[in-house]
Short mmCIF file of C-alpha atoms in Angstrom, two decimals:
data_model
loop_
_atom_site.label_atom_id
_atom_site.label_comp_id
_atom_site.label_asym_id
_atom_site.label_seq_id
_atom_site.Cartn_x
_atom_site.Cartn_y
_atom_site.Cartn_z
CA MET A 129 128.71 -4.26 136.98
CA LYS A 130 128.50 -8.02 137.17
CA ILE A 131 125.41 -9.50 138.76
CA ALA A 132 124.36 -13.13 139.40
CA LEU A 133 121.06 -14.82 140.25
CA ALA A 134 121.10 -18.18 142.02
CA GLN A 135 117.90 -19.93 140.93
CA ILE A 136 118.20 -22.74 143.47
CA SER A 137 116.07 -25.34 145.22
CA PRO A 138 116.70 -25.06 148.98
CA LYS A 139 116.16 -28.10 151.20
CA LEU A 140 113.02 -27.49 153.26
CA GLY A 141 113.89 -26.74 156.89
CA ASP A 142 117.57 -27.75 156.63
CA ILE A 143 119.57 -24.59 157.34
CA GLU A 144 122.96 -26.32 157.59
CA GLN A 145 122.71 -27.81 154.13
CA ASN A 146 121.30 -24.61 152.62
CA PHE A 147 124.07 -22.63 154.27
CA ARG A 148 126.66 -24.85 152.57
CA MET A 149 124.87 -24.34 149.26
CA HIS A 150 125.04 -20.57 149.77
CA ILE A 151 128.78 -20.77 150.45
CA ASP A 152 129.26 -22.77 147.23
CA TYR A 153 127.38 -20.20 145.18
CA ILE A 154 129.20 -17.28 146.82
CA GLN A 155 132.56 -18.89 146.00
CA LYS A 156 131.43 -19.67 142.47
CA ALA A 157 130.29 -16.06 142.04
CA LYS A 158 133.56 -14.68 143.43
CA LYS A 159 135.51 -16.74 140.90
CA LYS A 160 133.50 -15.09 138.13
CA ASN A 161 134.12 -11.62 139.61
CA VAL A 162 130.44 -11.15 140.41
CA GLU A 163 129.80 -8.02 142.48
CA LEU A 164 126.19 -8.67 143.50
CA LEU A 165 124.67 -12.13 143.98
CA ILE A 166 120.95 -12.65 144.65
CA PHE A 167 119.37 -15.68 146.33
CA PRO A 168 115.58 -16.29 146.32
CA GLU A 169 113.02 -15.80 149.11
CA LEU A 170 113.67 -17.92 152.23
CA SER A 171 116.79 -19.27 150.51
CA LEU A 172 118.31 -20.43 153.80
CA THR A 173 115.21 -22.31 154.95
CA GLY A 174 112.82 -23.28 152.14
CA TYR A 175 109.27 -21.97 151.86
CA THR A 176 106.54 -24.32 153.13
CA LEU A 177 107.76 -24.20 156.72
CA LYS A 178 104.50 -24.06 158.68
CA ASP A 179 105.28 -24.86 162.35
CA MET A 180 109.00 -25.07 161.55
CA VAL A 181 109.07 -21.25 161.26
CA GLU A 182 109.74 -20.74 164.97
CA GLU A 183 112.24 -23.60 165.08
CA ILE A 184 114.58 -22.23 162.44
CA ALA A 185 114.31 -18.49 162.92
CA LEU A 186 117.62 -16.60 163.18
CA ASP A 187 118.66 -13.45 165.00
CA PRO A 188 120.77 -11.39 162.57
CA HIS A 189 122.72 -9.79 165.44
CA THR A 190 123.89 -13.00 167.07
CA ASP A 191 123.46 -15.96 164.71
CA PRO A 192 126.81 -17.66 163.94
CA LEU A 193 125.85 -18.71 160.39
CA LEU A 194 124.82 -15.18 159.46
CA LYS A 195 128.05 -13.98 161.06
CA LYS A 196 129.99 -16.26 158.70
CA LEU A 197 128.04 -14.88 155.76
CA LYS A 198 128.86 -11.34 156.88
CA GLY A 199 132.53 -12.32 156.82
CA LEU A 200 132.22 -13.41 153.18
CA SER A 201 130.70 -10.10 152.04
CA HIS A 202 133.87 -7.99 151.77
CA GLU A 203 134.59 -8.60 148.10
CA ILE A 204 131.05 -9.38 147.01
CA SER A 205 127.59 -8.24 148.07
CA PHE A 206 124.66 -10.65 148.28
CA VAL A 207 120.99 -10.90 149.20
CA VAL A 208 119.79 -13.85 151.28
CA GLY A 209 116.28 -14.84 152.39
CA PHE A 210 115.65 -16.25 155.87
CA VAL A 211 113.24 -16.38 158.80
CA GLU A 212 114.15 -13.63 161.25
CA GLU A 213 113.20 -13.55 164.92
CA LYS A 214 112.78 -9.79 165.04
CA GLU A 215 111.69 -9.68 168.65
CA LYS A 216 111.24 -12.55 171.07
CA GLY A 217 108.51 -14.70 169.54
CA LEU A 218 107.97 -12.40 166.50
CA PHE A 219 108.92 -14.15 163.27
CA VAL A 220 109.17 -12.38 159.93
CA ASN A 221 110.05 -13.34 156.36
CA SER A 222 113.20 -11.31 155.69
CA ALA A 223 115.67 -10.39 152.97
CA ALA A 224 119.12 -9.31 154.13
CA PHE A 225 121.61 -7.31 152.07
CA PHE A 226 125.15 -8.41 152.96
CA SER A 227 127.93 -6.00 152.01
CA GLN A 228 131.26 -4.71 153.36
CA GLY A 229 131.37 -7.37 156.06
CA LYS A 230 127.94 -6.67 157.52
CA ILE A 231 124.21 -6.72 156.92
CA THR A 232 123.57 -3.23 155.57
CA HIS A 233 119.79 -3.55 155.24
CA ILE A 234 116.93 -5.92 156.06
CA HIS A 235 113.56 -5.84 154.33
CA ARG A 236 110.71 -7.63 156.11
CA LYS A 237 107.96 -8.92 153.83
CA ILE A 238 104.84 -6.78 154.08
CA TYR A 239 102.35 -8.50 151.80
CA LEU A 240 101.98 -12.04 153.12
CA PRO A 241 99.79 -14.05 150.75
CA THR A 242 97.07 -15.88 152.65
CA TYR A 243 94.56 -17.21 150.16
CA GLY A 244 94.09 -20.43 148.21
CA MET A 245 97.34 -22.38 148.49
CA PHE A 246 99.08 -19.69 150.61
CA GLU A 247 98.97 -19.36 154.41
CA GLU A 248 101.78 -16.97 155.34
CA LEU A 249 99.83 -14.73 157.73
CA LYS A 250 99.20 -17.76 159.87
CA PHE A 251 102.92 -18.19 160.54
CA PHE A 252 104.59 -14.79 159.97
CA GLY A 253 104.43 -11.26 161.31
CA GLN A 254 104.32 -8.43 158.78
CA GLY A 255 106.99 -5.90 157.90
CA LYS A 256 106.13 -2.23 158.18
CA ASN A 257 108.15 -0.27 155.65
CA PHE A 258 109.64 -0.04 152.17
CA HIS A 259 113.05 1.59 152.43
CA THR A 260 115.67 2.44 149.90
CA PHE A 261 119.24 2.10 151.07
CA PRO A 262 122.72 2.83 149.71
CA THR A 263 124.77 0.04 148.14
CA PRO A 264 128.12 0.10 146.33
CA PHE A 265 126.08 0.07 143.09
CA GLY A 266 123.60 2.84 143.80
CA LYS A 267 120.42 3.19 145.79
CA ALA A 268 118.48 -0.04 146.07
CA GLY A 269 115.18 -1.31 147.43
CA MET A 270 114.19 -4.88 148.21
CA LEU A 271 110.84 -6.64 147.86
CA ILE A 272 109.80 -10.17 148.69
CA CYS A 273 107.54 -12.07 146.29
CA TYR A 274 103.93 -10.87 146.81
CA ASP A 275 105.28 -7.40 147.77
CA PHE A 276 106.30 -7.08 144.13
CA LEU A 277 102.77 -7.80 142.86
CA HIS A 278 101.52 -4.69 144.66
CA ILE A 279 102.49 -1.79 142.40
CA SER A 280 102.55 0.62 145.36
CA SER A 281 105.61 -1.21 146.75
CA SER A 282 107.72 -0.44 143.70
CA TYR A 283 106.23 3.04 143.49
CA LEU A 284 107.43 3.79 147.03
CA LEU A 285 110.91 2.54 146.16
CA PHE A 286 110.82 4.70 143.02
CA VAL A 287 109.94 7.90 144.90
CA GLY A 288 112.50 6.83 147.51
CA GLY A 289 115.10 7.07 144.75
CA SER A 290 115.79 3.43 143.96
CA GLU A 291 118.03 2.58 141.04
CA LEU A 292 117.94 -1.15 141.64
CA ILE A 293 114.73 -2.93 142.66
CA ILE A 294 115.59 -6.39 143.93
CA ALA A 295 112.64 -8.77 144.23
CA ILE A 296 113.29 -12.19 145.71
CA SER A 297 110.64 -14.83 145.35
CA ALA A 298 109.39 -18.35 146.06
CA ALA A 299 106.57 -18.27 143.54
CA PRO A 300 104.81 -21.53 142.72
CA GLY A 301 103.75 -21.95 139.10
CA ARG A 302 100.07 -22.02 138.25
CA GLY A 303 98.10 -22.63 135.10
CA PHE A 304 98.92 -24.06 131.69
CA SER A 305 100.27 -21.83 128.99
CA ASP A 306 100.80 -22.40 125.27
CA ASP A 307 104.42 -21.44 125.80
CA GLU A 308 107.00 -23.27 127.87
CA GLY A 309 106.41 -22.86 131.61
CA TYR A 310 103.40 -21.84 133.68
CA ALA A 311 100.79 -19.23 132.77
CA SER A 312 101.63 -17.36 136.00
CA ALA A 313 105.12 -16.49 134.67
CA ARG A 314 103.53 -13.79 132.50
CA MET A 315 102.28 -11.98 135.63
CA TRP A 316 105.81 -11.57 137.03
CA GLU A 317 107.36 -10.62 133.71
CA LEU A 318 104.66 -8.05 132.98
CA MET A 319 105.27 -6.42 136.37
CA GLY A 320 109.04 -6.54 135.83
CA GLU A 321 108.72 -4.86 132.47
CA ALA A 322 106.28 -2.17 133.65
CA VAL A 323 108.13 -1.34 136.89
CA SER A 324 111.53 -1.15 135.22
CA ARG A 325 110.23 1.00 132.38
CA PHE A 326 108.09 3.49 134.31
CA PHE A 327 110.07 3.55 137.56
CA GLN A 328 113.33 3.63 135.58
CA SER A 329 115.24 1.21 137.76
CA PHE A 330 116.91 -2.09 137.10
CA VAL A 331 114.49 -4.80 138.21
CA ILE A 332 116.23 -7.94 139.41
CA TYR A 333 113.83 -10.79 140.11
CA CYS A 334 115.20 -14.02 141.57
CA ASN A 335 112.75 -16.92 141.92
CA ARG A 336 113.42 -20.45 143.11
CA VAL A 337 112.71 -23.91 141.67
CA GLY A 338 112.00 -27.40 143.06
CA PHE A 339 108.98 -29.06 144.65
CA GLU A 340 107.66 -28.70 148.21
CA ASP A 341 104.61 -30.80 149.11
CA GLY A 342 103.67 -30.89 145.42
CA LYS A 343 103.97 -27.13 144.87
CA SER A 344 106.33 -26.46 141.98
CA PHE A 345 108.36 -23.26 142.17
CA ALA A 346 108.46 -21.79 138.70
CA GLY A 347 111.93 -20.26 138.25
CA GLY A 348 112.09 -17.82 135.34
CA SER A 349 114.24 -15.26 137.18
CA PHE A 350 114.98 -12.12 135.16
CA ILE A 351 116.70 -8.76 134.89
CA TYR A 352 115.07 -5.76 133.17
CA ASN A 353 116.99 -2.57 132.45
CA PRO A 354 115.59 0.89 133.37
CA GLY A 355 114.04 1.16 129.91
CA GLY A 356 111.85 -1.91 130.33
CA GLN A 357 114.07 -4.12 128.20
CA LEU A 358 114.77 -7.70 129.17
CA VAL A 359 118.49 -8.10 129.83
CA ALA A 360 118.64 -11.73 130.94
CA LYS A 361 116.33 -14.54 131.94
CA SER A 362 116.69 -17.95 133.58
CA PRO A 363 114.79 -21.00 132.35
CA TYR A 364 111.50 -22.03 133.94
CA VAL A 365 111.57 -24.79 136.62
CA ASP A 366 115.26 -25.68 136.02
CA GLU A 367 118.02 -24.75 138.46
CA ASP A 368 120.21 -22.00 137.08
CA PHE A 369 123.11 -19.71 137.88
CA LEU A 370 122.62 -16.60 135.77
CA VAL A 371 125.60 -14.25 135.47
CA LYS A 372 125.21 -10.99 133.56
CA ASN A 373 126.98 -7.66 133.10
CA ILE A 374 124.68 -4.69 133.48
CA ASP A 375 125.48 -1.09 132.63
CA LEU A 376 124.53 1.22 135.51
CA GLU A 377 124.95 4.21 133.18
CA GLU A 378 121.67 3.14 131.58
CA ILE A 379 119.83 4.62 134.57
CA ARG A 380 121.08 8.10 133.69
CA ARG A 381 120.52 7.52 129.99
CA PHE A 382 116.87 6.48 130.29
CA ARG A 383 116.07 9.17 132.87
CA LYS A 384 117.51 11.87 130.58
CA HIS A 385 115.42 10.57 127.72
CA ARG A 386 112.13 10.44 129.67
CA PRO A 387 112.20 12.35 132.96
CA TYR A 388 109.51 10.33 134.78
CA ARG A 389 111.37 10.54 138.03
CA ARG A 390 112.03 14.29 137.81
CA ASP A 391 108.35 14.92 137.00
CA GLU A 392 106.83 12.59 139.58
CA LYS A 393 104.77 14.39 142.26
CA PRO A 394 104.71 12.24 145.39
CA GLU A 395 103.32 15.14 147.44
CA ILE A 396 100.20 15.20 145.25
CA THR A 397 99.84 11.43 145.59
CA LEU A 398 100.24 11.78 149.35
CA GLU A 399 97.55 14.45 149.67
CA ALA A 400 95.19 12.45 147.46
CA PHE A 401 95.80 9.33 149.58
CA LYS A 402 95.05 11.26 152.76
CA ARG A 403 91.72 12.43 151.34
CA ILE A 404 90.81 8.97 150.06
CA VAL A 405 91.79 7.19 153.27
CA ALA A 406 89.94 9.76 155.42
CA LYS A 407 86.72 8.79 153.64
CA TYR A 408 87.14 5.06 154.27
CA GLU A 409 84.15 3.43 155.87
CA ASP A 410 83.56 -0.07 157.21
CA MET B 95 91.65 -27.19 129.03
CA LYS B 96 94.49 -27.39 126.52
CA ILE B 97 97.77 -28.31 128.12
CA ASN B 98 101.32 -27.92 126.96
CA PRO B 99 102.15 -31.65 126.98
CA ALA B 100 105.92 -31.23 126.65
CA PHE B 101 105.95 -29.02 129.75
CA ALA B 102 103.64 -31.40 131.63
CA GLU B 103 105.97 -34.29 130.80
CA LYS B 104 109.03 -32.36 131.96
CA LEU B 105 107.38 -31.27 135.20
CA LEU B 106 105.87 -34.63 136.12
CA THR B 107 109.02 -36.64 135.39
CA ARG B 108 110.96 -34.16 137.49
CA PHE B 109 108.38 -34.50 140.28
CA ILE B 110 108.65 -38.31 140.29
CA LYS B 111 112.44 -38.18 140.31
CA GLU B 112 112.67 -35.49 142.99
CA GLU B 113 110.10 -37.04 145.35
CA LEU B 114 111.75 -40.46 145.20
CA SER B 115 115.19 -39.06 145.85
CA LYS B 116 113.89 -36.95 148.78
CA PHE B 117 112.72 -40.11 150.51
CA ASP B 118 115.77 -42.16 149.47
CA PHE B 119 113.98 -44.42 147.04
CA LYS B 120 115.52 -45.45 143.75
CA LYS B 121 112.57 -47.47 142.53
CA GLY B 122 108.92 -46.78 141.89
CA ILE B 123 106.14 -49.36 141.75
CA LEU B 124 102.67 -49.18 140.27
CA GLY B 125 99.73 -51.31 139.27
CA LEU B 126 99.26 -51.49 135.52
CA SER B 127 95.70 -52.14 134.36
CA GLY B 128 96.15 -51.76 130.63
CA GLY B 129 94.12 -48.53 130.75
CA LEU B 130 95.09 -44.98 129.89
CA ASP B 131 96.06 -43.50 133.29
CA SER B 132 98.36 -46.25 134.51
CA THR B 133 99.96 -46.46 131.05
CA VAL B 134 100.71 -42.72 131.02
CA CYS B 135 102.02 -42.97 134.58
CA VAL B 136 104.35 -45.85 133.75
CA TYR B 137 105.68 -44.01 130.68
CA LEU B 138 106.48 -41.00 132.87
CA ALA B 139 108.02 -43.22 135.56
CA VAL B 140 110.32 -44.86 133.02
CA LYS B 141 111.39 -41.45 131.69
CA ALA B 142 112.05 -40.26 135.24
CA LEU B 143 113.72 -43.33 136.75
CA GLY B 144 114.81 -45.58 133.89
CA PRO B 145 113.34 -49.03 133.16
CA LYS B 146 115.46 -50.81 135.78
CA ASN B 147 113.89 -48.75 138.53
CA VAL B 148 110.23 -49.22 137.65
CA VAL B 149 108.40 -52.27 139.00
CA VAL B 150 105.03 -53.13 137.53
CA LEU B 151 102.31 -55.32 139.00
CA ILE B 152 99.47 -56.60 136.83
CA MET B 153 96.69 -57.78 139.13
CA PRO B 154 93.75 -59.39 137.34
CA TYR B 155 90.72 -60.92 138.97
CA LYS B 156 90.23 -64.39 137.41
CA ASP B 157 90.46 -64.26 133.64
CA THR B 158 87.76 -61.61 133.27
CA TYR B 159 90.06 -59.07 131.68
CA SER B 160 92.50 -61.19 129.71
CA LYS B 161 92.62 -58.54 126.96
CA ASP B 162 93.69 -55.89 129.48
CA VAL B 163 96.27 -58.21 131.03
CA GLN B 164 97.67 -58.77 127.55
CA ASP B 165 97.78 -55.01 126.87
CA ALA B 166 99.44 -54.32 130.23
CA THR B 167 102.02 -57.04 129.57
CA ASP B 168 102.68 -55.55 126.13
CA ILE B 169 103.29 -52.13 127.65
CA ALA B 170 105.68 -53.60 130.23
CA ASN B 171 107.58 -55.49 127.52
CA ARG B 172 107.67 -52.48 125.24
CA LEU B 173 109.25 -50.43 128.06
CA LYS B 174 111.58 -53.34 129.03
CA LEU B 175 110.15 -53.53 132.54
CA LYS B 176 110.15 -56.23 135.14
CA SER B 177 106.47 -57.11 135.54
CA ARG B 178 104.61 -59.65 137.60
CA VAL B 179 101.11 -60.93 137.08
CA ILE B 180 99.43 -61.55 140.43
CA ASP B 181 95.97 -63.09 140.39
CA ILE B 182 93.91 -61.54 143.19
CA SER B 183 91.00 -63.99 142.83
CA PRO B 184 92.04 -66.41 145.63
CA MET B 185 92.14 -63.61 148.20
CA VAL B 186 88.92 -61.96 147.05
CA ASP B 187 86.99 -65.21 146.64
CA ALA B 188 88.15 -66.56 150.02
CA PHE B 189 86.42 -63.61 151.68
CA TYR B 190 83.18 -63.95 149.75
CA ILE B 191 82.82 -67.65 150.57
CA ASN B 192 81.78 -66.63 154.08
CA HIS B 193 80.24 -63.26 153.16
CA PRO B 194 78.57 -63.73 149.79
CA THR B 195 77.10 -60.78 147.91
CA ASP B 196 75.70 -59.89 144.50
CA ASN B 197 76.59 -56.24 144.94
CA ARG B 198 79.00 -55.39 142.14
CA ILE B 199 80.23 -52.23 143.84
CA LEU B 200 81.18 -54.12 147.02
CA LYS B 201 83.14 -56.60 144.96
CA GLY B 202 84.78 -53.87 142.90
CA ASN B 203 85.88 -52.03 146.05
CA LYS B 204 87.21 -55.26 147.54
CA MET B 205 89.29 -55.88 144.43
CA ALA B 206 90.67 -52.34 144.49
CA ARG B 207 91.70 -52.77 148.15
CA GLU B 208 93.19 -56.19 147.47
CA ARG B 209 95.35 -54.62 144.75
CA MET B 210 96.35 -51.89 147.23
CA SER B 211 97.34 -54.52 149.77
CA VAL B 212 99.48 -56.38 147.24
CA LEU B 213 101.12 -53.12 146.10
CA TYR B 214 102.08 -52.15 149.65
CA ASP B 215 103.50 -55.62 150.24
CA PHE B 216 105.65 -55.36 147.12
CA SER B 217 106.54 -51.76 147.89
CA LYS B 218 108.33 -53.02 151.00
CA ARG B 219 109.84 -56.09 149.33
CA GLU B 220 111.21 -54.11 146.41
CA LYS B 221 112.02 -50.92 148.37
CA ALA B 222 109.91 -49.10 145.79
CA LEU B 223 107.65 -46.09 146.33
CA ILE B 224 104.04 -46.47 145.15
CA LEU B 225 102.98 -44.19 142.31
CA GLY B 226 99.25 -43.52 142.26
CA THR B 227 97.36 -43.17 139.01
CA SER B 228 94.27 -41.19 140.07
CA ASN B 229 93.41 -38.27 137.79
CA LYS B 230 91.80 -34.93 138.68
CA THR B 231 88.41 -35.92 137.26
CA GLU B 232 88.05 -38.97 139.47
CA LEU B 233 89.51 -37.25 142.54
CA LEU B 234 86.91 -34.48 142.22
CA LEU B 235 84.00 -36.81 141.51
CA GLY B 236 85.12 -39.33 144.12
CA TYR B 237 85.02 -41.93 141.38
CA SER B 238 87.52 -44.19 143.11
CA THR B 239 87.82 -46.53 146.06
CA ILE B 240 88.99 -44.97 149.31
CA HIS B 241 92.03 -46.89 150.60
CA GLY B 242 91.94 -48.79 147.31
CA ASP B 243 93.13 -47.27 144.05
CA MET B 244 93.46 -43.92 145.87
CA ALA B 245 96.18 -45.28 148.16
CA CYS B 246 99.69 -44.30 147.10
CA ALA B 247 102.80 -42.39 148.17
CA ILE B 248 102.77 -39.81 145.39
CA ASN B 249 100.13 -39.08 142.79
CA PRO B 250 101.74 -37.59 139.66
CA LEU B 251 98.55 -37.30 137.56
CA GLY B 252 96.28 -35.87 140.25
CA ASP B 253 96.09 -32.36 138.72
CA LEU B 254 95.26 -33.45 135.16
CA TYR B 255 91.73 -34.07 133.96
CA LYS B 256 91.07 -37.29 132.07
CA THR B 257 90.91 -35.43 128.75
CA GLN B 258 94.22 -33.71 129.56
CA ILE B 259 95.82 -37.08 130.30
CA ARG B 260 94.69 -38.10 126.82
CA GLN B 261 96.56 -35.08 125.40
CA LEU B 262 99.65 -36.07 127.37
CA ALA B 263 99.27 -39.69 126.24
CA ARG B 264 99.32 -38.65 122.56
CA HIS B 265 102.48 -36.62 123.18
CA LEU B 266 104.09 -39.63 124.90
CA LYS B 267 103.12 -41.77 121.89
CA ILE B 268 101.52 -44.53 123.89
CA PRO B 269 100.05 -47.30 121.70
CA GLU B 270 96.92 -46.35 119.79
CA LYS B 271 95.00 -49.35 121.13
CA ILE B 272 95.30 -47.96 124.68
CA LEU B 273 94.23 -44.49 123.55
CA LYS B 274 91.17 -45.94 121.83
CA LYS B 275 89.98 -47.98 124.81
CA LYS B 276 86.83 -46.95 126.62
CA PRO B 277 87.84 -45.93 130.17
CA THR B 278 86.77 -48.46 132.79
CA ALA B 279 87.33 -48.86 136.50
CA GLY B 280 87.15 -52.61 135.84
CA LEU B 281 84.58 -53.12 138.58
CA TRP B 282 82.66 -55.64 136.49
CA VAL B 283 82.66 -56.98 132.97
CA GLY B 284 81.36 -54.48 130.45
CA GLN B 285 81.51 -51.61 132.92
CA THR B 286 82.58 -48.26 131.46
CA ASP B 287 83.16 -45.05 133.43
CA GLU B 288 81.13 -42.95 131.04
CA GLY B 289 78.27 -45.48 131.05
CA GLU B 290 78.19 -45.54 134.83
CA LEU B 291 78.54 -41.79 135.28
CA GLY B 292 76.00 -41.16 132.52
CA LEU B 293 78.17 -38.46 130.94
CA SER B 294 81.21 -38.44 128.68
CA TYR B 295 84.58 -37.37 130.08
CA ALA B 296 84.64 -34.59 127.50
CA LYS B 297 81.45 -33.14 129.01
CA ILE B 298 82.40 -33.82 132.63
CA ASP B 299 85.82 -32.22 132.31
CA LYS B 300 84.45 -29.10 130.64
CA ILE B 301 81.98 -28.61 133.49
CA LEU B 302 84.58 -29.37 136.17
CA TYR B 303 86.97 -26.89 134.56
CA GLN B 304 84.32 -24.15 134.76
CA LEU B 305 83.41 -24.95 138.36
CA VAL B 306 86.83 -25.72 139.80
CA ASP B 307 89.55 -24.03 137.78
CA LEU B 308 87.56 -20.95 136.76
CA ARG B 309 85.67 -20.82 140.12
CA LYS B 310 82.34 -20.16 138.41
CA SER B 311 79.06 -20.55 140.26
CA LYS B 312 76.50 -23.19 139.34
CA LYS B 313 74.27 -20.43 137.94
CA GLU B 314 77.05 -19.05 135.75
CA VAL B 315 77.95 -22.47 134.37
CA ILE B 316 74.32 -23.27 133.52
CA SER B 317 73.85 -19.86 131.90
CA GLU B 318 76.76 -20.67 129.61
CA GLY B 319 74.73 -23.48 128.11
CA PHE B 320 75.74 -26.54 130.11
CA PRO B 321 72.65 -28.70 130.89
CA LYS B 322 71.28 -28.04 134.38
CA GLN B 323 70.94 -31.70 135.28
CA ASP B 324 74.57 -32.41 134.26
CA VAL B 325 75.94 -29.51 136.30
CA GLU B 326 73.85 -30.49 139.31
CA LYS B 327 74.90 -34.11 139.05
CA ILE B 328 78.57 -33.14 138.99
CA ILE B 329 78.22 -30.74 141.92
CA GLY B 330 76.45 -33.52 143.84
CA LEU B 331 79.28 -35.95 143.15
CA ILE B 332 81.93 -33.44 144.25
CA ARG B 333 80.14 -32.62 147.51
CA GLY B 334 79.28 -36.22 148.26
CA SER B 335 82.88 -37.34 148.00
CA GLU B 336 84.59 -34.67 150.12
CA PHE B 337 85.47 -37.32 152.73
CA LYS B 338 87.65 -39.12 150.20
CA ARG B 339 89.90 -36.08 149.88
CA HIS B 340 90.73 -35.72 153.59
CA LEU B 341 92.35 -37.49 156.46
CA PRO B 342 89.72 -38.50 159.03
CA PRO B 343 88.74 -35.69 161.45
CA ILE B 344 90.18 -35.86 164.97
CA PRO B 345 88.16 -34.36 167.84
CA LYS B 346 90.28 -31.66 169.41
CA ILE B 347 90.88 -32.06 173.14
CA SER B 348 94.48 -31.08 173.84
CA ALA B 349 96.39 -27.83 173.32
CA ARG B 350 98.05 -29.15 170.18
CA THR B 351 96.50 -31.73 167.91
CA VAL B 352 97.55 -33.66 164.82
CA GLY B 353 95.89 -32.11 161.78
CA HIS B 354 94.61 -29.01 163.63
CA ASP B 355 97.60 -27.10 164.96
CA PHE B 356 100.47 -29.55 164.70
CA LEU B 357 101.35 -28.47 161.18
CA TYR B 358 104.46 -29.69 159.42
CA PRO B 359 105.15 -30.05 155.71
CA TYR B 360 105.26 -33.48 154.10
CA ASP B 361 108.67 -32.65 152.62
CA GLN B 362 110.19 -31.61 155.95
CA GLU B 363 114.00 -31.61 155.78
CA LYS B 364 113.80 -33.13 152.29
#
């Protein structure tokens, strides 16, 4: 299966221009016979939106631009990030899976970072669920940025049967490292490696690049196979269009070798959680 | 504290290039003092924009710093830049004829604001965006003149401590004579930053790194062996200069107020 990651730099708050950029990448991907193309978090809008959130929110049922994107998803599937007006006046940070001429699934970001340089809870409502959903390539689950840094998110997708975990991101780089890129890159890669290896899914992480108000988005998108092996990686901070063939048979191969999924006991986890949560105090 | 200078160079040149193009500027302009920070900044600007798109102003007060003017001119020539020397003494002296003072700080601030005023004038003439040269150390200590050397459109070096700028400077191969110079704000003859602050940049930056980057408490930093009086002095300077790192407060009266709940990004639609 041929997959592509568009490590782009969207123009902040300019949907029209970002929409055109998406069309370009979709056409480019089609020419290369890509079957699944991933864009980063808030790819249609940019990240540091603040009060612009409510001005550029889209309704996936009625929006004409999203309708055009649906029309382009017959021969190729793709994931796009945008601000969704879920109900009147309720704005969420969403990832939509476009396939077979429609949006087949929307994930709404649950973990909204609001500390230090981040202020998402001030402007966004929270999603409520982690779902897995069928795709032409197997069962998939989507996560948005900080969702992915909470191991329980991937765990829920794992017990939900995911074979592909797609994490889209607008992660600013932080900290110096002896290697090329930011120190924070290690955090994402470590999670990608651990999740792919122990939850035996492909992990597809697409981050963005570019500056917004001085924040520098770090790039470094990657694909890990279900054995925790790095399959492909984009450069840090540079724009990139990463195209890679992945072998979906590897899911079966790694799960036969180490039956983590077969042996997982979500019902025990659930009972333990109930007991722990029941004892919570203020 | 150790940086990866090649990565810092790549990131900062990209930042300069990207910010200018977002706001439809081809050219950048900056004041060159002959010191470390403005030299590093001009090297990065030339890498980002090319020598034809970097305008340099050298703005001495009288002939007090002829050595620095010479060094700044050398840097400009070495980088094949268009540079102008603009003597700010007539403007500064004209003011002090009617309002004389012996206070060196007042005069130093006046000079810094005079240079700012000249830079903004030339920014418009040359259609060039002003690159600031303030580093993280001086931003945190408030060791700078508000609306003077702090005034700029973008500030590429603002997240690097002085000692980190030195690491970057070595990587950029700036002339040894600039690297060897004692840092000075040029407020008066013989003034050095370290003399005035009473601590070396090496010591200051180590303490700032503990307090700011590693978020350690005063108690923790002192218990790690940093002298109590040095840590307290630095904390005092940070707290005392908070006003320099903000826009002025606006009293909220209406339902929606600039700075409070009218919140748009700087890079909106860029």
